Short mmCIF file of C-alpha atoms and ligand atoms in Angstrom, two decimals:
data_model
loop_
_atom_site.label_atom_id
_atom_site.label_comp_id
_atom_site.label_asym_id
_atom_site.label_seq_id
_atom_site.Cartn_x
_atom_site.Cartn_y
_atom_site.Cartn_z
CA MET A 1 -20.75 -1.09 21.78
CA PRO A 2 -17.68 0.20 19.95
CA ILE A 3 -16.63 -1.91 16.99
CA ASP A 4 -13.38 -3.82 17.36
CA LEU A 5 -11.32 -2.47 14.47
CA ARG A 6 -8.06 -4.15 15.40
CA THR A 7 -6.27 -5.99 12.62
CA ARG A 8 -2.94 -7.71 12.07
CA LEU A 9 -0.01 -6.55 10.00
CA GLY A 10 1.85 -9.85 10.08
CA HIS A 11 2.59 -10.50 13.75
CA VAL A 12 2.01 -6.84 14.69
CA GLU A 13 -1.43 -5.65 15.80
CA LEU A 14 -2.78 -2.32 14.53
CA PRO A 15 -5.60 -0.47 16.31
CA ASN A 16 -7.46 0.03 13.03
CA PRO A 17 -7.05 -0.87 9.35
CA VAL A 18 -6.66 2.57 7.68
CA LEU A 19 -3.14 3.48 6.51
CA THR A 20 -1.73 6.07 4.15
CA ALA A 21 -0.44 4.86 0.75
CA SER A 22 3.24 5.24 -0.01
CA GLY A 23 4.12 8.44 -1.87
CA CYS A 24 0.85 10.21 -1.16
CA ALA A 25 1.64 11.74 2.23
CA GLY A 26 5.43 12.13 2.28
CA SER A 27 6.60 10.84 5.61
CA GLY A 28 3.39 11.90 7.37
CA ARG A 29 4.48 15.37 8.49
CA GLU A 30 2.25 17.07 5.89
CA LEU A 31 -0.82 15.42 7.40
CA ALA A 32 -0.19 16.43 11.00
CA GLN A 33 -1.87 19.83 10.54
CA TYR A 34 -5.11 18.03 9.57
CA PHE A 35 -5.29 15.20 12.14
CA ASP A 36 -3.35 13.28 14.76
CA VAL A 37 -1.24 10.83 12.75
CA ALA A 38 -1.22 8.39 15.68
CA LYS A 39 -5.00 7.92 15.22
CA ILE A 40 -4.72 5.93 11.97
CA GLY A 41 -3.50 2.34 11.69
CA ALA A 42 -0.08 3.40 10.36
CA VAL A 43 1.69 5.89 8.15
CA VAL A 44 3.29 4.24 5.11
CA THR A 45 6.18 6.49 4.10
CA LYS A 46 7.20 7.44 0.56
CA SER A 47 9.57 4.83 -0.86
CA VAL A 48 13.05 5.70 0.30
CA MET A 49 16.14 4.87 -1.74
CA LEU A 50 19.79 4.72 -0.70
CA ALA A 51 20.80 8.11 -2.15
CA PRO A 52 18.85 11.39 -2.42
CA ARG A 53 16.99 11.71 -5.75
CA ALA A 54 15.47 14.63 -7.61
CA GLY A 55 12.75 12.66 -9.43
CA ARG A 56 11.73 13.04 -13.07
CA PRO A 57 11.33 16.21 -15.17
CA THR A 58 8.04 18.14 -15.17
CA PRO A 59 5.17 18.02 -16.04
CA ARG A 60 4.82 14.87 -14.03
CA MET A 61 1.15 14.84 -13.06
CA ALA A 62 -1.92 14.72 -15.30
CA GLU A 63 -5.61 14.42 -14.51
CA THR A 64 -7.42 11.58 -16.28
CA PRO A 65 -11.04 10.35 -16.10
CA SER A 66 -11.62 9.26 -12.47
CA GLY A 67 -7.91 9.20 -11.80
CA MET A 68 -4.51 10.71 -12.34
CA LEU A 69 -1.19 9.89 -13.94
CA ASN A 70 2.09 10.58 -12.18
CA SER A 71 5.68 10.19 -13.24
CA ILE A 72 7.25 11.69 -10.13
CA GLY A 73 9.81 8.92 -9.90
CA LEU A 74 11.29 8.08 -6.56
CA GLN A 75 12.11 11.61 -5.47
CA GLY A 76 13.37 11.78 -1.91
CA PRO A 77 16.10 12.59 0.58
CA GLY A 78 17.70 9.13 0.74
CA ILE A 79 17.91 6.72 3.65
CA ASP A 80 20.33 8.73 5.83
CA ALA A 81 18.13 11.86 5.99
CA PHE A 82 15.06 9.65 6.40
CA LEU A 83 16.55 7.90 9.42
CA GLN A 84 17.86 11.10 10.98
CA ARG A 85 14.84 13.33 10.40
CA ASP A 86 11.63 11.68 9.15
CA LEU A 87 11.42 8.45 11.10
CA PRO A 88 12.18 10.06 14.52
CA TRP A 89 9.51 12.69 13.82
CA LEU A 90 6.86 10.04 13.10
CA LEU A 91 7.80 8.07 16.20
CA SER A 92 7.78 11.23 18.36
CA ARG A 93 4.14 11.69 17.33
CA GLY A 94 3.27 8.17 18.50
CA ALA A 95 2.54 7.08 14.92
CA ARG A 96 3.19 3.57 13.68
CA ALA A 97 5.64 3.74 10.79
CA VAL A 98 5.59 1.36 7.86
CA VAL A 99 8.76 2.18 5.96
CA SER A 100 8.64 1.73 2.18
CA ILE A 101 11.96 0.99 0.46
CA ALA A 102 12.88 0.95 -3.24
CA GLY A 103 16.05 0.16 -5.15
CA GLY A 104 17.40 -0.34 -8.62
CA THR A 105 19.34 -3.52 -7.79
CA VAL A 106 18.92 -6.42 -5.37
CA GLY A 107 22.05 -5.17 -3.60
CA GLU A 108 20.50 -1.75 -3.01
CA PHE A 109 17.42 -3.32 -1.43
CA ALA A 110 19.69 -5.42 0.80
CA GLU A 111 21.70 -2.35 1.82
CA LEU A 112 18.50 -0.46 2.65
CA ALA A 113 17.34 -3.34 4.86
CA ASP A 114 20.71 -3.31 6.57
CA ARG A 115 20.52 0.44 7.26
CA LEU A 116 16.94 0.16 8.50
CA SER A 117 18.08 -2.45 10.98
CA ASP A 118 20.04 0.27 12.82
CA ALA A 119 16.81 2.16 13.53
CA SER A 120 14.32 1.19 16.18
CA GLY A 121 10.56 1.65 16.16
CA VAL A 122 9.79 0.50 12.61
CA THR A 123 6.39 -1.23 12.59
CA ALA A 124 6.82 -2.96 9.21
CA VAL A 125 8.75 -2.70 5.96
CA GLU A 126 6.94 -2.38 2.64
CA VAL A 127 9.18 -3.40 -0.24
CA ASN A 128 8.27 -1.50 -3.39
CA ILE A 129 9.31 -3.92 -6.11
CA SER A 130 7.45 -1.99 -8.81
CA CYS A 131 10.66 -0.28 -9.88
CA PRO A 132 13.04 -1.01 -12.76
CA ASN A 133 15.89 -3.46 -12.26
CA VAL A 134 18.87 -1.57 -13.66
CA GLU A 135 20.86 -4.81 -13.93
CA HIS A 136 18.18 -6.40 -16.06
CA ARG A 137 17.35 -4.03 -18.95
CA GLY A 138 15.12 -1.99 -16.67
CA GLN A 139 12.54 -4.77 -16.31
CA VAL A 140 10.33 -4.04 -13.32
CA PHE A 141 11.17 -6.48 -10.47
CA ALA A 142 7.47 -7.09 -9.74
CA CYS A 143 6.88 -8.34 -13.30
CA ASP A 144 9.10 -11.37 -12.79
CA PRO A 145 8.59 -13.96 -10.01
CA ASP A 146 12.31 -14.79 -9.71
CA ALA A 147 13.42 -11.15 -9.51
CA SER A 148 10.65 -10.42 -6.97
CA ALA A 149 11.71 -13.39 -4.84
CA GLU A 150 15.37 -12.37 -4.98
CA VAL A 151 14.56 -8.91 -3.60
CA ILE A 152 12.37 -10.23 -0.80
CA GLU A 153 14.92 -12.86 0.16
CA ALA A 154 17.68 -10.24 0.24
CA VAL A 155 15.62 -7.85 2.40
CA ARG A 156 14.54 -10.60 4.77
CA GLY A 157 18.12 -11.85 5.03
CA ARG A 158 19.58 -8.45 5.89
CA LEU A 159 16.95 -7.20 8.36
CA ARG A 160 18.41 -7.75 11.79
CA TYR A 161 15.10 -7.65 13.65
CA ASP A 162 11.84 -9.51 13.27
CA VAL A 163 9.66 -6.94 11.59
CA PRO A 164 6.89 -7.86 9.12
CA VAL A 165 7.95 -7.55 5.47
CA PHE A 166 5.26 -6.71 2.91
CA ALA A 167 5.90 -6.97 -0.85
CA LYS A 168 4.13 -4.30 -2.90
CA LEU A 169 3.07 -5.72 -6.24
CA SER A 170 2.31 -4.25 -9.63
CA PRO A 171 -1.00 -5.02 -11.37
CA ASP A 172 0.79 -4.86 -14.75
CA VAL A 173 1.28 -8.63 -14.97
CA THR A 174 -0.61 -11.51 -16.55
CA ASP A 175 -0.85 -13.55 -13.35
CA ILE A 176 -0.48 -11.67 -10.09
CA VAL A 177 -0.87 -14.86 -8.04
CA THR A 178 2.43 -16.25 -9.41
CA ILE A 179 4.27 -13.13 -8.23
CA ALA A 180 2.45 -13.12 -4.88
CA ARG A 181 3.34 -16.77 -4.26
CA ALA A 182 7.00 -16.19 -5.16
CA CYS A 183 7.22 -13.32 -2.66
CA VAL A 184 5.59 -15.31 0.14
CA GLU A 185 7.84 -18.32 -0.50
CA ALA A 186 10.83 -15.95 -0.36
CA GLY A 187 9.84 -14.75 3.11
CA ALA A 188 7.25 -11.97 2.72
CA ASP A 189 4.81 -11.88 5.64
CA GLY A 190 2.19 -10.07 3.59
CA LEU A 191 1.38 -8.33 0.33
CA SER A 192 0.45 -4.78 -0.62
CA LEU A 193 -1.90 -4.67 -3.59
CA ILE A 194 -1.77 -2.66 -5.85
CA ASN A 195 0.74 -0.16 -7.14
CA THR A 196 -0.27 2.12 -10.04
CA LEU A 197 -1.00 0.84 -13.56
CA LEU A 198 1.24 2.05 -16.37
CA GLY A 199 -0.64 4.63 -18.46
CA MET A 200 -0.19 7.53 -20.81
CA ALA A 201 -2.02 10.64 -22.07
CA ILE A 202 -1.48 12.78 -25.17
CA ASP A 203 -2.27 16.51 -25.29
CA THR A 204 -4.31 17.01 -28.46
CA VAL A 205 -3.36 20.72 -28.62
CA THR A 206 0.43 20.26 -28.49
CA MET A 207 -0.03 16.82 -30.05
CA ARG A 208 2.65 15.46 -27.69
CA PRO A 209 2.64 13.31 -24.55
CA VAL A 210 1.33 15.22 -21.51
CA LEU A 211 4.00 13.88 -19.15
CA ALA A 212 7.65 14.77 -19.68
CA GLY A 213 8.45 11.16 -18.83
CA VAL A 214 5.89 10.04 -21.49
CA THR A 215 4.36 7.23 -19.39
CA GLY A 216 3.20 7.39 -15.78
CA GLY A 217 1.39 5.49 -13.05
CA LEU A 218 -2.41 5.59 -13.13
CA SER A 219 -4.12 5.84 -9.73
CA GLY A 220 -7.46 6.86 -8.25
CA PRO A 221 -11.01 5.46 -8.58
CA ALA A 222 -10.35 4.45 -12.23
CA ILE A 223 -8.18 1.55 -10.99
CA ARG A 224 -10.42 0.40 -8.11
CA PRO A 225 -11.98 -2.60 -9.90
CA VAL A 226 -8.50 -3.76 -10.93
CA ALA A 227 -7.35 -3.57 -7.30
CA VAL A 228 -10.41 -5.46 -6.04
CA ARG A 229 -9.80 -8.16 -8.66
CA CYS A 230 -6.12 -8.54 -7.69
CA ILE A 231 -6.95 -8.75 -3.98
CA TRP A 232 -9.69 -11.29 -4.71
CA GLN A 233 -7.38 -13.52 -6.76
CA VAL A 234 -4.54 -13.43 -4.24
CA ARG A 235 -6.86 -14.04 -1.28
CA GLU A 236 -8.40 -17.00 -3.13
CA ALA A 237 -4.94 -18.55 -3.70
CA LEU A 238 -3.23 -17.54 -0.42
CA PRO A 239 -6.03 -17.14 2.14
CA ASP A 240 -3.71 -16.91 5.17
CA VAL A 241 -1.48 -14.12 3.87
CA PRO A 242 -2.39 -10.63 5.13
CA ILE A 243 -3.07 -8.06 2.42
CA ILE A 244 -2.88 -4.26 2.51
CA GLY A 245 -5.36 -3.21 -0.19
CA MET A 246 -5.17 0.04 -2.13
CA GLY A 247 -6.25 1.60 -5.39
CA GLY A 248 -8.84 4.34 -5.67
CA ILE A 249 -10.36 4.13 -2.20
CA ARG A 250 -12.36 7.30 -1.56
CA THR A 251 -14.94 6.35 1.08
CA GLY A 252 -15.53 3.97 3.97
CA ARG A 253 -17.75 1.93 1.68
CA ASP A 254 -14.91 1.55 -0.83
CA ALA A 255 -12.68 0.38 2.05
CA LEU A 256 -15.34 -2.16 3.03
CA GLU A 257 -15.31 -3.54 -0.54
CA PHE A 258 -11.54 -4.15 -0.28
CA ILE A 259 -11.92 -5.83 3.12
CA LEU A 260 -14.67 -8.12 1.81
CA ALA A 261 -12.36 -9.05 -1.10
CA GLY A 262 -9.68 -10.08 1.42
CA ALA A 263 -7.69 -7.02 2.54
CA ALA A 264 -6.92 -6.92 6.28
CA MET A 265 -5.92 -3.23 5.95
CA VAL A 266 -6.39 -0.48 3.36
CA SER A 267 -4.08 2.31 2.22
CA ILE A 268 -5.42 5.66 1.09
CA GLY A 269 -3.48 7.38 -1.72
CA THR A 270 -4.73 9.74 -4.44
CA THR A 271 -7.78 10.76 -2.38
CA ILE A 272 -5.43 12.48 0.09
CA PHE A 273 -4.52 15.06 -2.59
CA HIS A 274 -8.17 16.26 -2.67
CA ASP A 275 -8.92 15.68 0.99
CA PRO A 276 -5.89 15.68 3.33
CA SER A 277 -7.96 14.35 6.24
CA ALA A 278 -9.35 11.49 4.12
CA CYS A 279 -7.78 8.77 6.32
CA VAL A 280 -9.68 9.77 9.46
CA ARG A 281 -12.90 10.41 7.49
CA ILE A 282 -12.68 6.99 5.82
CA LEU A 283 -11.99 5.36 9.20
CA ARG A 284 -15.14 6.98 10.63
CA GLU A 285 -17.20 6.03 7.58
CA LEU A 286 -15.94 2.45 7.69
CA GLU A 287 -17.00 2.20 11.32
CA GLU A 288 -20.48 3.47 10.36
CA GLU A 289 -20.72 0.99 7.49
CA LEU A 290 -19.82 -1.87 9.85
CA ALA A 291 -22.24 -0.68 12.53
CA SER A 292 -25.13 -0.48 10.05
CA ARG A 293 -24.48 -4.13 9.11
CA GLY A 294 -24.26 -5.34 12.70
CA VAL A 295 -20.57 -6.24 12.43
CA GLU A 296 -18.83 -6.25 15.82
CA ARG A 297 -15.28 -7.18 14.78
CA LEU A 298 -13.47 -6.15 11.62
CA THR A 299 -11.68 -9.50 11.47
CA ASP A 300 -15.05 -11.26 11.05
CA ILE A 301 -15.52 -9.83 7.58
CA ILE A 302 -12.04 -9.95 6.05
CA GLY A 303 -12.51 -11.94 2.82
CA LEU A 304 -16.19 -12.59 3.55
CA ALA A 305 -17.14 -12.17 -0.13
CA HIS A 306 -15.36 -15.47 -0.86
CA GLU A 307 -17.93 -17.42 1.14
CA PRO A 308 -20.99 -18.86 -0.60
CA HIS A 309 -23.91 -16.50 -1.05
CA PRO A 310 -26.06 -16.40 2.11
CA ALA A 311 -29.45 -18.09 2.18
CA PRO A 312 -32.43 -15.75 1.55
CA GLY A 313 -33.16 -13.68 4.64
CA ARG A 314 -29.54 -13.85 5.94
CA ARG A 315 -27.46 -10.80 5.17
CA LEU A 316 -24.11 -12.15 6.29
CA SER A 317 -22.94 -15.73 6.50
CA ARG A 318 -20.32 -15.89 9.27
CA SER A 319 -21.81 -17.44 12.36
CA SER A 320 -19.95 -15.01 14.56
CA LEU A 321 -21.80 -12.00 13.15
C1 LIG B 401 1.93 10.84 -6.58
C2 LIG B 401 2.09 9.38 -6.24
C3 LIG B 401 3.31 8.93 -5.72
C4 LIG B 401 3.47 7.58 -5.39
N1 LIG B 401 4.66 7.15 -4.87
C5 LIG B 401 4.79 5.84 -4.49
C6 LIG B 401 5.99 5.38 -3.85
O1 LIG B 401 6.92 6.15 -3.59
N2 LIG B 401 6.07 4.07 -3.51
C7 LIG B 401 5.04 3.18 -3.75
O2 LIG B 401 5.16 2.01 -3.40
N3 LIG B 401 3.88 3.60 -4.31
C8 LIG B 401 3.74 4.89 -4.68
N4 LIG B 401 2.55 5.32 -5.24
C9 LIG B 401 1.45 4.36 -5.41
C10 LIG B 401 0.43 4.42 -4.26
O3 LIG B 401 1.04 4.09 -3.03
C11 LIG B 401 -0.75 3.47 -4.50
O4 LIG B 401 -0.29 2.14 -4.56
C12 LIG B 401 -1.50 3.76 -5.80
O5 LIG B 401 -1.53 5.14 -6.08
C13 LIG B 401 -2.94 3.24 -5.76
O6 LIG B 401 -3.68 3.84 -4.70
P1 LIG B 401 -4.59 5.17 -4.88
O7 LIG B 401 -5.41 4.96 -6.14
O8 LIG B 401 -5.41 5.26 -3.64
O9 LIG B 401 -3.65 6.29 -5.04
C14 LIG B 401 2.38 6.66 -5.58
C15 LIG B 401 1.16 7.15 -6.09
C16 LIG B 401 1.00 8.49 -6.41
C17 LIG B 401 -0.34 8.94 -6.94
#
């Protein structure tokens, strides 16, 4: 019997839980030569800002042990080009589009939500609050519960249709649950966990920082245990809030770990740079992992690791398995 992989992105149902991660597959077009983009749960687009942006100076990528650093910045064509060109392309392919937005002020986020409301066919909005608040000494929105809540409230208030809103959080905080709770109370339907960790590398030959921007976001398998911990903590505190989990997922087994921690969906990021068809491979591997454990429905095992350890002889504890 085929495994039921359906999952819920807020009030929207997805056929399966594997998504791209924002910024790692553009707006999906790059992936279309490798697989049918309508086959995965959804394409999460690179964070779009109001105006076109060139991004940061180069070098802006560096390899690190089991990961990479990037300081690309929010390079992109701006919301107008995105709505005219990228979104219609994704929809013409039958893909589900989760649109990621980013801004430097609460007003910019609100304006983006307003502009998105003119477009039809958006499956969900992911609000990237891991960017600096230019009105507040550059403090990252996601590092402050009040600033995070203000952004989510503004986006929710300006969206003119009922589309799920996910807040994407930064792991660079002391207590991620406080930020998660603030976002949910402000109207977020779900949470995306996690964005990159702030890191840095120094070239011992030039004896200078490797990245032109000095610091960058660390991603890849190196951050996986941090992501699993964040998902675990948020699921423990807010068990009914859907989570998109991401951070170093490379295989179907990694995806299963995130689902057991509490993620209802997973996003695949850095792995795509090595393996452009990673999303469909991971989807197939996840299905095999579930089949080998006798799982019939994905929803039966979301957050299962939070349940008490099964009695000897029982591999899984949910009665429905
Ligand atoms: C090159 C690059 C660009 C990224 N751009 C964005 C972005 O535009 N918006 C965003 O929310 N996250 C962005 N991210 C973060 C990823 O979506 C993801 O949260 C993070 O990399 C962890 O997942 P991974 O280890 O599978 O890459 C970017 C990551 C990388 C590596």
